[in-house]
CSV table of C-alpha atoms in Angstrom, one decimal:
chain,number,residue,atom,x,y,z
A,1,MET,CA,5.9,-99.4,18.3
A,2,THR,CA,7.5,-102.7,17.6
A,3,GLY,CA,10.3,-103.2,20.1
A,4,GLY,CA,13.9,-103.6,19.0
A,5,GLU,CA,13.4,-101.9,15.7
A,6,VAL,CA,16.0,-99.4,14.9
A,7,LYS,CA,14.6,-96.2,13.4
A,8,GLY,CA,16.0,-92.9,12.6
A,9,THR,CA,19.6,-91.9,12.4
A,10,VAL,CA,22.3,-91.6,15.0
A,11,THR,CA,25.0,-89.0,14.3
A,12,PRO,CA,27.9,-88.6,16.7
A,13,PHE,CA,28.5,-85.0,17.4
A,14,ASP,CA,32.1,-85.4,16.2
A,15,SER,CA,31.0,-85.8,12.6
A,16,VAL,CA,28.6,-83.0,12.5
A,17,PHE,CA,30.8,-80.5,14.4
A,18,SER,CA,34.4,-81.6,14.1
A,19,PRO,CA,36.1,-80.5,17.3
A,20,ALA,CA,39.0,-78.8,15.5
A,21,ALA,CA,36.7,-76.7,13.4
A,22,VAL,CA,34.6,-75.8,16.3
A,23,ARG,CA,37.6,-74.7,18.3
A,24,GLU,CA,38.7,-72.6,15.3
A,25,ALA,CA,35.4,-70.9,15.2
A,26,ALA,CA,35.5,-70.3,18.9
A,27,ALA,CA,39.0,-68.7,18.5
A,28,LYS,CA,37.7,-66.5,15.7
A,29,VAL,CA,34.8,-65.3,17.8
A,30,HIS,CA,37.2,-64.6,20.7
A,31,ASP,CA,39.3,-62.5,18.3
A,32,SER,CA,36.4,-60.5,17.2
A,33,ILE,CA,35.4,-60.0,20.8
A,34,ALA,CA,38.9,-58.6,21.5
A,35,ASP,CA,38.6,-56.3,18.5
A,36,HIS,CA,35.2,-55.0,19.7
A,37,GLN,CA,36.8,-54.5,23.2
A,38,LYS,CA,39.4,-52.3,21.6
A,39,ASP,CA,36.9,-50.2,19.8
A,40,LEU,CA,34.9,-49.9,23.0
A,41,ALA,CA,37.9,-48.7,24.9
A,42,ARG,CA,38.6,-46.2,22.1
A,43,VAL,CA,35.1,-44.8,22.1
A,44,GLN,CA,35.1,-44.5,25.8
A,45,GLY,CA,38.3,-42.5,25.6
A,46,PHE,CA,36.5,-40.1,23.2
A,47,ILE,CA,33.7,-39.8,25.7
A,48,SER,CA,36.0,-38.9,28.6
A,49,ASP,CA,37.9,-36.4,26.4
A,50,ASN,CA,34.5,-34.9,25.5
A,51,THR,CA,33.5,-34.5,29.1
A,52,ASN,CA,36.8,-32.8,30.0
A,53,LEU,CA,36.4,-30.4,27.1
A,54,ILE,CA,32.9,-29.6,28.2
A,55,ASN,CA,34.2,-28.6,31.7
A,56,LEU,CA,37.0,-26.5,30.1
A,57,VAL,CA,34.6,-24.7,27.8
A,58,ARG,CA,32.3,-24.0,30.7
A,59,HIS,CA,35.0,-22.4,32.9
A,60,LEU,CA,36.9,-20.5,30.2
A,61,PRO,CA,34.6,-17.5,30.1
A,62,ASP,CA,35.1,-16.9,33.8
A,63,GLU,CA,38.2,-14.8,33.0
A,64,LEU,CA,38.7,-12.1,30.4
A,65,SER,CA,42.0,-13.7,29.3
A,66,HIS,CA,44.1,-16.7,30.3
A,67,ASP,CA,47.9,-16.8,30.1
A,68,ILE,CA,48.9,-19.8,28.1
A,69,MET,CA,51.7,-21.2,26.0
A,70,VAL,CA,50.6,-21.0,22.4
A,71,PRO,CA,51.9,-23.9,20.3
A,72,PHE,CA,53.7,-22.9,17.1
A,73,GLY,CA,54.0,-26.0,14.9
A,74,GLY,CA,54.8,-29.2,16.6
A,75,ALA,CA,58.0,-28.3,18.5
A,76,ALA,CA,57.8,-24.6,19.6
A,77,PHE,CA,55.7,-22.4,21.9
A,78,PHE,CA,55.0,-18.8,22.3
A,79,PRO,CA,53.9,-17.3,25.6
A,80,GLY,CA,50.6,-15.6,25.0
A,81,LYS,CA,47.1,-15.1,26.2
A,82,LEU,CA,43.7,-16.6,25.4
A,83,ILE,CA,41.4,-13.8,24.5
A,84,HIS,CA,37.7,-13.5,23.5
A,85,THR,CA,37.1,-16.3,25.9
A,86,ASN,CA,33.4,-16.6,25.1
A,87,GLU,CA,33.9,-17.2,21.4
A,88,PHE,CA,34.6,-20.7,20.2
A,89,LEU,CA,35.1,-22.0,16.7
A,90,VAL,CA,33.6,-25.5,16.5
A,91,LEU,CA,34.1,-28.0,13.6
A,92,LEU,CA,30.8,-29.3,12.5
A,93,GLY,CA,32.2,-31.7,10.0
A,94,GLU,CA,33.1,-31.7,6.3
A,95,GLY,CA,35.1,-28.5,6.6
A,96,TYR,CA,32.3,-26.4,8.1
A,97,TYR,CA,32.9,-24.4,11.2
A,98,ALA,CA,30.7,-22.4,13.4
A,99,ASP,CA,31.4,-19.5,15.8
A,100,ARG,CA,29.5,-20.2,19.0
A,101,THR,CA,29.4,-18.9,22.5
A,102,ALA,CA,30.5,-21.1,25.4
A,103,ARG,CA,27.0,-22.2,26.3
A,104,GLN,CA,26.2,-23.1,22.7
A,105,THR,CA,29.4,-25.0,22.4
A,106,VAL,CA,28.6,-27.0,25.5
A,107,GLU,CA,25.3,-27.9,23.9
A,108,ILE,CA,27.1,-29.1,20.8
A,109,LEU,CA,29.5,-31.1,22.8
A,110,LYS,CA,26.7,-32.7,24.8
A,111,ARG,CA,25.0,-33.9,21.6
A,112,ARG,CA,28.3,-35.3,20.5
A,113,GLY,CA,28.6,-37.1,23.7
A,114,LYS,CA,25.2,-38.6,23.3
A,115,SER,CA,25.9,-40.0,19.9
A,116,LEU,CA,29.2,-41.5,21.3
A,117,GLU,CA,27.3,-43.2,24.1
A,118,LEU,CA,24.9,-44.7,21.5
A,119,GLN,CA,27.9,-46.1,19.8
A,120,VAL,CA,29.1,-47.6,23.1
A,121,GLU,CA,25.7,-49.2,23.6
A,122,SER,CA,25.6,-50.8,20.2
A,123,LEU,CA,29.2,-52.1,20.6
A,124,LYS,CA,28.3,-53.6,24.0
A,125,ALA,CA,25.2,-55.3,22.5
A,126,LYS,CA,27.4,-56.8,19.7
A,127,MET,CA,29.9,-58.0,22.3
A,128,MET,CA,27.2,-59.7,24.3
A,129,ASN,CA,26.0,-61.6,21.2
A,130,LEU,CA,29.5,-62.6,20.3
A,131,GLU,CA,30.1,-63.8,23.9
A,132,ALA,CA,26.9,-65.9,23.7
A,133,GLU,CA,28.2,-67.4,20.4
A,134,ALA,CA,31.6,-68.1,22.0
A,135,LYS,CA,29.9,-69.9,24.9
A,136,PHE,CA,27.9,-72.0,22.5
A,137,PHE,CA,31.0,-72.9,20.5
A,138,ASP,CA,33.0,-73.8,23.6
A,139,SER,CA,30.2,-76.0,25.0
A,140,THR,CA,29.8,-77.7,21.6
A,141,ALA,CA,33.5,-78.3,21.4
A,142,THR,CA,33.5,-80.0,24.8
A,143,ASP,CA,30.4,-82.0,24.0
A,144,ALA,CA,31.9,-83.2,20.7
A,145,ALA,CA,35.0,-84.1,22.5
A,146,GLU,CA,33.0,-86.2,25.0
A,147,GLY,CA,31.5,-88.2,22.2
A,148,LEU,CA,27.9,-86.9,22.4
A,149,VAL,CA,25.5,-88.2,19.9
A,150,GLU,CA,22.5,-86.6,18.2
A,151,ILE,CA,19.6,-89.0,17.5
A,152,MET,CA,16.9,-88.0,15.0
A,153,GLU,CA,13.9,-90.1,14.5
A,154,ASP,CA,10.7,-89.7,12.5
A,155,TYR,CA,7.5,-89.8,14.3
A,156,VAL,CA,5.1,-92.6,13.2
A,157,GLU,CA,1.5,-91.7,13.7
A,158,GLU,CA,-0.5,-93.8,16.1
A,159,PRO,CA,-3.9,-95.1,14.8
A,160,ASN,CA,-5.7,-94.2,18.1
A,161,LYS,CA,-5.6,-91.0,20.0
A,162,SER,CA,-2.3,-91.2,21.8
A,163,LYS,CA,-1.2,-89.5,24.9
A,164,PRO,CA,2.3,-88.1,25.0
A,165,GLU,CA,3.2,-91.1,27.3
A,166,SER,CA,2.6,-93.4,24.4
A,167,SER,CA,4.9,-91.5,22.2
A,168,MET,CA,7.5,-91.9,24.9
A,169,THR,CA,7.6,-95.6,24.0
A,170,THR,CA,10.0,-94.6,21.3
A,171,GLY,CA,12.4,-94.3,24.2
A,172,PRO,CA,13.3,-98.0,24.7
A,173,PRO,CA,14.0,-98.8,21.1
A,174,VAL,CA,16.2,-95.7,20.8
A,175,ALA,CA,18.0,-96.7,23.9
A,176,ASP,CA,19.0,-100.0,22.2
A,177,LEU,CA,21.3,-98.0,20.1
A,178,GLU,CA,24.5,-98.4,22.0
A,179,LYS,CA,25.9,-94.9,22.1
A,180,ASP,CA,26.1,-92.2,24.8
A,181,ILE,CA,22.8,-90.5,25.0
A,182,SER,CA,22.7,-87.3,27.0
A,183,ASP,CA,19.6,-86.0,28.8
A,184,SER,CA,19.2,-83.2,26.4
A,185,ASN,CA,19.1,-85.6,23.4
A,186,GLY,CA,16.4,-87.7,25.1
A,187,ALA,CA,14.4,-84.6,25.7
A,188,SER,CA,14.8,-83.5,22.1
A,189,ILE,CA,13.2,-86.8,21.0
A,190,SER,CA,10.3,-86.4,23.2
A,191,ASP,CA,9.9,-82.8,22.1
A,192,ASN,CA,9.9,-83.9,18.5
A,193,ALA,CA,7.4,-86.6,19.3
A,194,ARG,CA,5.2,-84.1,21.2
A,195,THR,CA,5.1,-81.6,18.5
A,196,SER,CA,4.2,-84.2,15.9
A,197,THR,CA,1.6,-85.5,18.3
A,198,ALA,CA,0.3,-82.0,18.6
A,199,ASP,CA,0.0,-81.7,14.8
A,200,ASP,CA,-2.0,-84.9,14.5
A,201,GLU,CA,-4.3,-84.0,17.3
A,202,TYR,CA,-4.8,-80.6,15.7
A,203,ALA,CA,-6.3,-82.4,12.7
A,204,GLN,CA,-8.3,-84.6,15.0
A,205,ILE,CA,-9.6,-81.7,17.0
A,206,MET,CA,-10.6,-79.9,13.8
A,207,ALA,CA,-12.8,-82.9,12.9
A,208,MET,CA,-14.3,-83.0,16.4
A,209,LEU,CA,-14.9,-79.2,16.3
A,210,ASP,CA,-17.2,-79.7,13.3
A,211,GLU,CA,-19.2,-82.2,15.1
A,212,ARG,CA,-19.4,-80.0,18.1
A,213,GLU,CA,-20.6,-77.1,16.1
A,214,LYS,CA,-23.7,-79.0,15.0
A,215,GLU,CA,-24.4,-80.1,18.5
A,216,GLU,CA,-24.0,-76.6,19.9
A,217,LEU,CA,-26.2,-75.1,17.3
A,218,GLU,CA,-29.0,-77.3,18.6
A,219,HIS,CA,-28.2,-76.4,22.2
A,220,GLU,CA,-27.8,-72.8,21.4
A,221,ASN,CA,-30.8,-71.2,23.2
A,222,ALA,CA,-31.4,-74.1,25.5
A,223,SER,CA,-29.6,-73.3,28.7
A,224,GLY,CA,-27.5,-70.6,30.4
A,225,THR,CA,-23.9,-69.9,29.8
A,226,ASN,CA,-22.6,-71.8,32.7
A,227,LYS,CA,-24.2,-75.0,31.7
A,228,GLU,CA,-22.9,-74.7,28.2
A,229,LEU,CA,-19.4,-74.2,29.5
A,230,GLY,CA,-20.0,-77.1,31.7
A,231,GLU,CA,-20.9,-79.2,28.7
A,232,PHE,CA,-17.8,-78.0,27.1
A,233,GLU,CA,-15.8,-79.0,30.0
A,234,ALA,CA,-17.4,-82.4,30.0
A,235,GLU,CA,-16.6,-83.0,26.4
A,236,ALA,CA,-13.2,-81.6,26.6
A,237,PRO,CA,-11.6,-84.4,28.6
A,238,ALA,CA,-12.6,-86.9,25.9
A,239,GLU,CA,-10.2,-85.3,23.5
A,240,ASP,CA,-7.5,-84.3,25.8
A,241,ASP,CA,-4.0,-84.8,24.8
A,242,SER,CA,-2.4,-83.7,28.0
A,243,SER,CA,-4.1,-83.3,31.3
A,244,SER,CA,-2.0,-80.3,32.3
A,245,ASP,CA,-3.1,-78.4,29.2
A,246,GLU,CA,-6.6,-79.3,29.9
A,247,GLU,CA,-6.5,-77.8,33.4
A,248,GLU,CA,-5.0,-74.6,32.0
A,249,ILE,CA,-7.8,-74.4,29.4
A,250,VAL,CA,-10.4,-74.7,32.1
A,251,GLU,CA,-8.9,-72.0,34.2
A,252,ALA,CA,-8.5,-69.8,31.1
A,253,ALA,CA,-12.1,-70.5,30.1
A,254,THR,CA,-13.5,-68.8,33.1
A,255,GLY,CA,-13.3,-65.1,33.3
A,256,SER,CA,-9.7,-65.0,32.7
A,257,SER,CA,-10.2,-62.0,30.4
A,258,THR,CA,-8.9,-59.9,33.1
A,259,SER,CA,-5.6,-61.6,33.6
A,260,PRO,CA,-3.9,-62.5,30.3
A,261,HIS,CA,-1.1,-64.0,32.2
A,262,SER,CA,-3.1,-67.0,33.4
A,263,VAL,CA,-3.9,-67.7,29.8
A,264,ASN,CA,-0.4,-67.7,28.7
A,265,ASN,CA,-0.6,-71.1,27.0
A,266,LYS,CA,0.9,-71.8,23.7
A,267,GLY,CA,-0.3,-74.5,21.5
A,268,ASN,CA,-2.9,-75.3,18.9
A,269,GLU,CA,-4.8,-77.5,21.3
A,270,ILE,CA,-5.9,-74.7,23.5
A,271,PHE,CA,-6.9,-72.6,20.6
A,272,GLN,CA,-9.2,-75.2,19.1
A,273,ASN,CA,-10.7,-76.0,22.5
A,274,LYS,CA,-11.4,-72.4,23.0
A,275,LEU,CA,-13.0,-72.1,19.6
A,276,GLU,CA,-15.9,-74.2,20.6
A,277,ASN,CA,-17.1,-71.4,22.9
A,278,PRO,CA,-17.8,-68.8,20.2
A,279,LEU,CA,-20.3,-71.2,18.8
A,280,GLN,CA,-22.3,-70.8,21.8
A,281,ASP,CA,-24.6,-68.0,22.8
A,282,SER,CA,-21.9,-66.3,24.8
A,283,ASN,CA,-19.5,-64.0,23.0
A,284,CYS,CA,-16.1,-65.5,23.0
A,285,GLU,CA,-13.3,-63.2,22.2
A,286,ILE,CA,-10.1,-64.6,21.0
A,287,SER,CA,-7.1,-62.5,20.8
A,288,GLY,CA,-4.2,-63.5,18.7
A,289,LYS,CA,-1.9,-60.8,20.0
A,290,PRO,CA,0.3,-61.6,22.9
A,291,ILE,CA,0.8,-58.0,23.7
A,292,GLY,CA,-1.1,-57.1,26.8
A,293,GLY,CA,-2.2,-53.6,25.8
A,294,ASN,CA,-3.5,-54.7,22.4
A,295,LEU,CA,-5.1,-57.7,24.0
A,296,GLN,CA,-7.5,-55.6,26.0
A,297,GLN,CA,-8.3,-53.4,23.1
A,298,TYR,CA,-8.9,-56.3,20.8
A,299,VAL,CA,-11.1,-57.9,23.5
A,300,MET,CA,-13.1,-54.7,23.8
A,301,GLU,CA,-13.6,-54.5,20.1
A,302,GLN,CA,-14.9,-58.0,20.0
A,303,SER,CA,-17.2,-57.3,22.8
A,304,GLN,CA,-19.0,-54.8,20.6
A,305,ASP,CA,-20.4,-57.6,18.5
A,306,SER,CA,-23.9,-58.2,19.7
A,307,SER,CA,-24.9,-61.2,17.6
A,308,GLY,CA,-23.4,-64.5,18.3
A,309,ASN,CA,-23.2,-65.2,14.6
A,310,ALA,CA,-21.0,-62.3,13.9
A,311,GLY,CA,-18.8,-63.4,16.8
A,312,LYS,CA,-18.7,-66.8,15.3
A,313,GLN,CA,-17.7,-65.6,12.0
A,314,THR,CA,-15.0,-63.2,13.1
A,315,SER,CA,-13.6,-65.8,15.3
A,316,ARG,CA,-13.7,-68.4,12.6
A,317,THR,CA,-12.0,-66.2,10.1
A,318,GLY,CA,-9.6,-65.3,12.8
A,319,PHE,CA,-9.0,-68.9,13.4
A,320,SER,CA,-8.3,-69.7,9.8
A,321,ALA,CA,-6.1,-66.8,9.6
A,322,ARG,CA,-4.0,-67.9,12.5
A,323,ARG,CA,-3.3,-71.5,12.2
A,324,SER,CA,-0.2,-71.6,14.3
A,325,PHE,CA,-1.5,-69.7,17.3
A,326,THR,CA,1.0,-68.9,20.0
A,327,GLY,CA,-0.7,-66.0,21.7
A,328,SER,CA,-3.1,-65.8,24.6
A,329,ILE,CA,-6.8,-66.3,24.5
A,330,ILE,CA,-9.4,-64.3,26.3
A,331,GLU,CA,-12.9,-65.5,26.7
A,332,HIS,CA,-15.8,-63.4,27.7
A,333,ASP,CA,-19.2,-64.4,28.9
A,334,ASP,CA,-22.0,-62.0,28.0
A,335,ALA,CA,-23.2,-62.0,31.6
A,336,ASN,CA,-19.8,-61.3,33.0
A,337,LEU,CA,-18.8,-58.7,30.4
A,338,PRO,CA,-19.4,-55.6,32.4
A,339,LYS,CA,-17.5,-57.1,35.3
A,340,SER,CA,-14.7,-58.3,33.3
A,341,SER,CA,-14.2,-55.0,31.5
A,342,SER,CA,-12.7,-53.6,34.6
A,343,ASN,CA,-9.3,-54.8,35.2
A,344,GLN,CA,-9.9,-56.7,38.4
A,345,SER,CA,-10.9,-60.3,38.4
A,346,THR,CA,-13.9,-60.6,40.5
A,347,SER,CA,-13.9,-62.9,43.5
A,348,SER,CA,-16.5,-65.2,41.8
A,349,ASN,CA,-14.2,-66.0,39.0
A,350,PRO,CA,-11.5,-67.8,40.9
A,351,ALA,CA,-14.1,-69.9,42.5
A,352,LYS,CA,-15.4,-71.1,39.1
A,353,PRO,CA,-12.3,-72.7,37.9
A,354,VAL,CA,-12.1,-74.7,41.0
A,355,SER,CA,-15.6,-76.0,40.7
A,356,ARG,CA,-15.3,-76.8,37.1
A,357,PHE,CA,-12.1,-78.5,37.7
A,358,LYS,CA,-13.9,-80.7,40.2
A,359,MET,CA,-16.7,-81.3,37.8
A,360,GLN,CA,-14.2,-82.3,35.2
A,361,LYS,CA,-12.5,-84.6,37.6
A,362,GLY,CA,-15.8,-86.1,38.5
A,363,ASN,CA,-16.5,-86.8,34.8
A,364,ARG,CA,-13.4,-88.7,34.3
B,1,MET,CA,70.4,-87.8,-6.4
B,2,ALA,CA,67.0,-87.6,-4.8
B,3,GLU,CA,68.7,-87.1,-1.4
B,4,SER,CA,70.6,-84.1,-2.5
B,5,SER,CA,67.6,-82.5,-4.0
B,6,GLU,CA,65.7,-83.2,-0.8
B,7,LEU,CA,68.5,-81.6,1.2
B,8,ARG,CA,68.4,-78.6,-1.1
B,9,ARG,CA,64.7,-78.3,-0.7
B,10,GLN,CA,65.1,-78.3,3.0
B,11,LYS,CA,67.7,-75.6,2.9
B,12,VAL,CA,65.5,-73.5,0.7
B,13,GLN,CA,62.7,-74.0,3.2
B,14,LYS,CA,65.0,-72.9,6.0
B,15,PHE,CA,66.0,-69.8,4.2
B,16,GLU,CA,62.5,-68.9,3.4
B,17,ASP,CA,61.5,-69.3,7.0
B,18,PHE,CA,64.4,-67.1,8.0
B,19,VAL,CA,63.3,-64.4,5.6
B,20,GLU,CA,59.7,-64.5,6.7
B,21,GLY,CA,60.4,-64.6,10.4
B,22,ARG,CA,63.4,-62.4,10.8
B,23,LEU,CA,64.0,-60.1,7.9
B,24,LYS,CA,60.5,-59.0,7.1
B,25,PRO,CA,59.6,-57.8,10.6
B,26,ASP,CA,63.0,-56.1,10.7
B,27,LEU,CA,62.1,-54.4,7.5
B,28,VAL,CA,58.8,-53.2,8.9
B,29,ASN,CA,60.4,-51.9,12.1
B,30,ALA,CA,63.1,-50.1,10.1
B,31,ILE,CA,60.5,-48.4,7.9
B,32,ALA,CA,58.5,-47.3,10.9
B,33,GLN,CA,61.6,-45.7,12.5
B,34,ARG,CA,62.5,-44.0,9.2
B,35,ASP,CA,59.0,-42.5,9.0
B,36,LYS,CA,59.4,-41.1,12.5
B,37,VAL,CA,62.6,-39.4,11.5
B,38,PHE,CA,60.9,-38.0,8.4
B,39,GLU,CA,58.2,-36.6,10.6
B,40,GLN,CA,60.6,-34.8,12.8
B,41,GLN,CA,62.4,-33.4,9.9
B,42,LYS,CA,59.2,-32.0,8.5
B,43,ILE,CA,58.3,-30.4,11.8
B,44,PHE,CA,61.5,-28.6,12.1
B,45,SER,CA,61.6,-27.5,8.5
B,46,ASP,CA,58.1,-26.0,8.9
B,47,LEU,CA,59.2,-24.2,12.0
B,48,LYS,CA,62.2,-22.8,10.2
B,49,ARG,CA,60.0,-21.5,7.4
B,50,ASN,CA,57.5,-19.9,9.8
B,51,ILE,CA,60.2,-18.2,11.8
B,52,GLN,CA,61.7,-16.8,8.6
B,53,VAL,CA,58.3,-15.5,7.5
B,54,LEU,CA,57.9,-13.9,10.9
B,55,GLU,CA,61.3,-12.3,10.7
B,56,LYS,CA,60.6,-11.0,7.2
B,57,SER,CA,57.2,-9.5,8.1
B,58,GLY,CA,58.7,-8.1,11.3
B,59,ALA,CA,55.5,-8.7,13.2
B,60,THR,CA,55.9,-8.5,16.9
B,61,SER,CA,52.4,-9.8,17.8
B,62,LEU,CA,50.4,-12.6,16.5
B,63,ARG,CA,46.7,-13.5,16.5
B,64,THR,CA,46.1,-17.2,16.3
B,65,ARG,CA,43.6,-19.9,17.1
B,66,VAL,CA,44.3,-22.6,19.6
B,67,ASN,CA,42.8,-26.1,19.4
B,68,LEU,CA,41.4,-27.0,22.8
B,69,GLY,CA,40.8,-30.6,21.7
B,70,SER,CA,38.1,-32.2,19.4
B,71,GLU,CA,38.5,-29.2,17.0
B,72,VAL,CA,37.2,-26.5,19.3
B,73,TYR,CA,39.3,-23.4,18.7
B,74,VAL,CA,39.8,-20.3,20.8
B,75,GLN,CA,41.4,-17.0,19.8
B,76,ALA,CA,44.8,-16.4,21.3
B,77,ASP,CA,47.0,-13.4,21.2
B,78,VAL,CA,50.8,-13.5,21.3
B,79,PRO,CA,52.0,-10.0,22.3
B,80,ASP,CA,55.7,-10.6,21.9
B,81,THR,CA,56.8,-13.0,19.2
B,82,ARG,CA,60.5,-12.5,19.5
B,83,ARG,CA,60.9,-15.2,22.1
B,84,VAL,CA,60.3,-18.7,21.0
B,85,PHE,CA,60.4,-21.8,23.2
B,86,VAL,CA,61.8,-24.7,21.2
B,87,ASP,CA,61.6,-28.3,22.2
B,88,ILE,CA,65.2,-29.5,22.2
B,89,GLY,CA,64.3,-33.0,23.4
B,90,LEU,CA,64.1,-34.8,26.7
B,91,GLY,CA,61.2,-32.7,27.7
B,92,PHE,CA,63.1,-29.4,27.7
B,93,HIS,CA,62.1,-26.1,26.0
B,94,VAL,CA,64.6,-23.4,25.6
B,95,GLU,CA,63.9,-19.8,25.1
B,96,PHE,CA,65.4,-18.6,21.8
B,97,THR,CA,65.4,-15.4,19.8
B,98,TRP,CA,64.6,-15.9,16.2
B,99,SER,CA,68.2,-16.1,15.0
B,100,GLU,CA,69.2,-18.5,17.8
B,101,ALA,CA,66.2,-20.6,16.9
B,102,LEU,CA,67.1,-20.8,13.3
B,103,ASP,CA,70.6,-21.9,14.2
B,104,PHE,CA,69.3,-24.6,16.4
B,105,ILE,CA,67.0,-25.9,13.8
B,106,SER,CA,69.7,-26.2,11.2
B,107,VAL,CA,71.9,-28.1,13.7
B,108,ARG,CA,69.0,-30.4,14.4
B,109,GLU,CA,68.2,-31.1,10.8
B,110,ALA,CA,71.8,-32.1,10.2
B,111,ARG,CA,71.6,-34.6,13.0
B,112,LEU,CA,68.4,-36.1,11.7
B,113,THR,CA,69.8,-36.6,8.2
B,114,SER,CA,72.8,-38.3,9.7
B,115,ILE,CA,70.5,-40.7,11.5
B,116,LEU,CA,68.9,-41.5,8.2
B,117,ARG,CA,72.2,-42.4,6.7
């Protein structure tokens, strides 16, 4: 990166989100929140009425008849009695009524209450969304008022394999632009750089993968699984883009089939690195589904494949089908398969990552 | 000349504001109150009609359905219909016979129409 060169665009928040408009939007959201609040109160009133009615209907049949004042129109009453206290006429809707006993009426009213509660739940969910929106608008309004600036810059590809640190060199030239730069904006630049870095290295790793394939085919029956994985580890650092990812890959590579959580890495890099393993003798299962239950099932299905070739092909088609992989990866060794099929990671497994890690460190 | 037209425009603006701000809400309020009075009138005229029907049929007892709320009805029996309790306002209900009730209702209706005037 040549220093001092101004690249990209700087847009003050004021122009993108004018404070007045944002405040108006915030006010609108607040209004709709108030409306929803009213609806919520109304529906909750219905629910309480319903509960009272249920209690009344329950206790009416206790007596043969009750003395009441019977309303006559809106402004007159007759003294009278409630009779047939176990028979209720219930409106089912659309002009249809049903004669029901007290217990049956209670059932009907309970069902009504449940549907009302569902309404309350949906209203509450809507309100939470609106409140989040309102918060966002408020914060944007204050940010815009403070004169925050959004800086966008295109990422220029480095000729050599670049670490994320090198992409950070875009930092100084950007800082030359004399505006207020918040921490969040600086982070967004590096994030943009990182993702474009990832895309480039994705392509690079693809090329290296092809080379590795040929090498591994030669080594296929030569040595045991461990050694192959060891080779894999040795080669891996050469193409690392971030050391932290690499460590996670190592840990994931070893018997982590039992604990999907440890493999919870997202990124294409990990996926490609993992992909080298299926090309070896050992069966490597790659699961694209982040759901834990399906994960195990998928893993078990893969483990049915006896031939390495079949495993290679499925994983390869799976690879091509899932270019942007954001799930977890499980890897099995043939030798460790029976152990790993039970859901406890064996004691030997935690030891391995440590040793490989050391080996990797030694290789650097 | 321009000044006078300017002044005129300002006056027009003032009057418009006055109409919007003062008169229109007043109109809305007045309409609401009138509707309330109409409602009362309707209630009492219905009551009168019902009492007259009762008188004509000469029924002493009544079988009716009472709304417990949320459209759940229970049968009710009125053994003696000759005594009606009518709401005369301020939370009071007075026990009337049919003829007394009819008299009261006509007095009430007259008062309501005078309010409307």
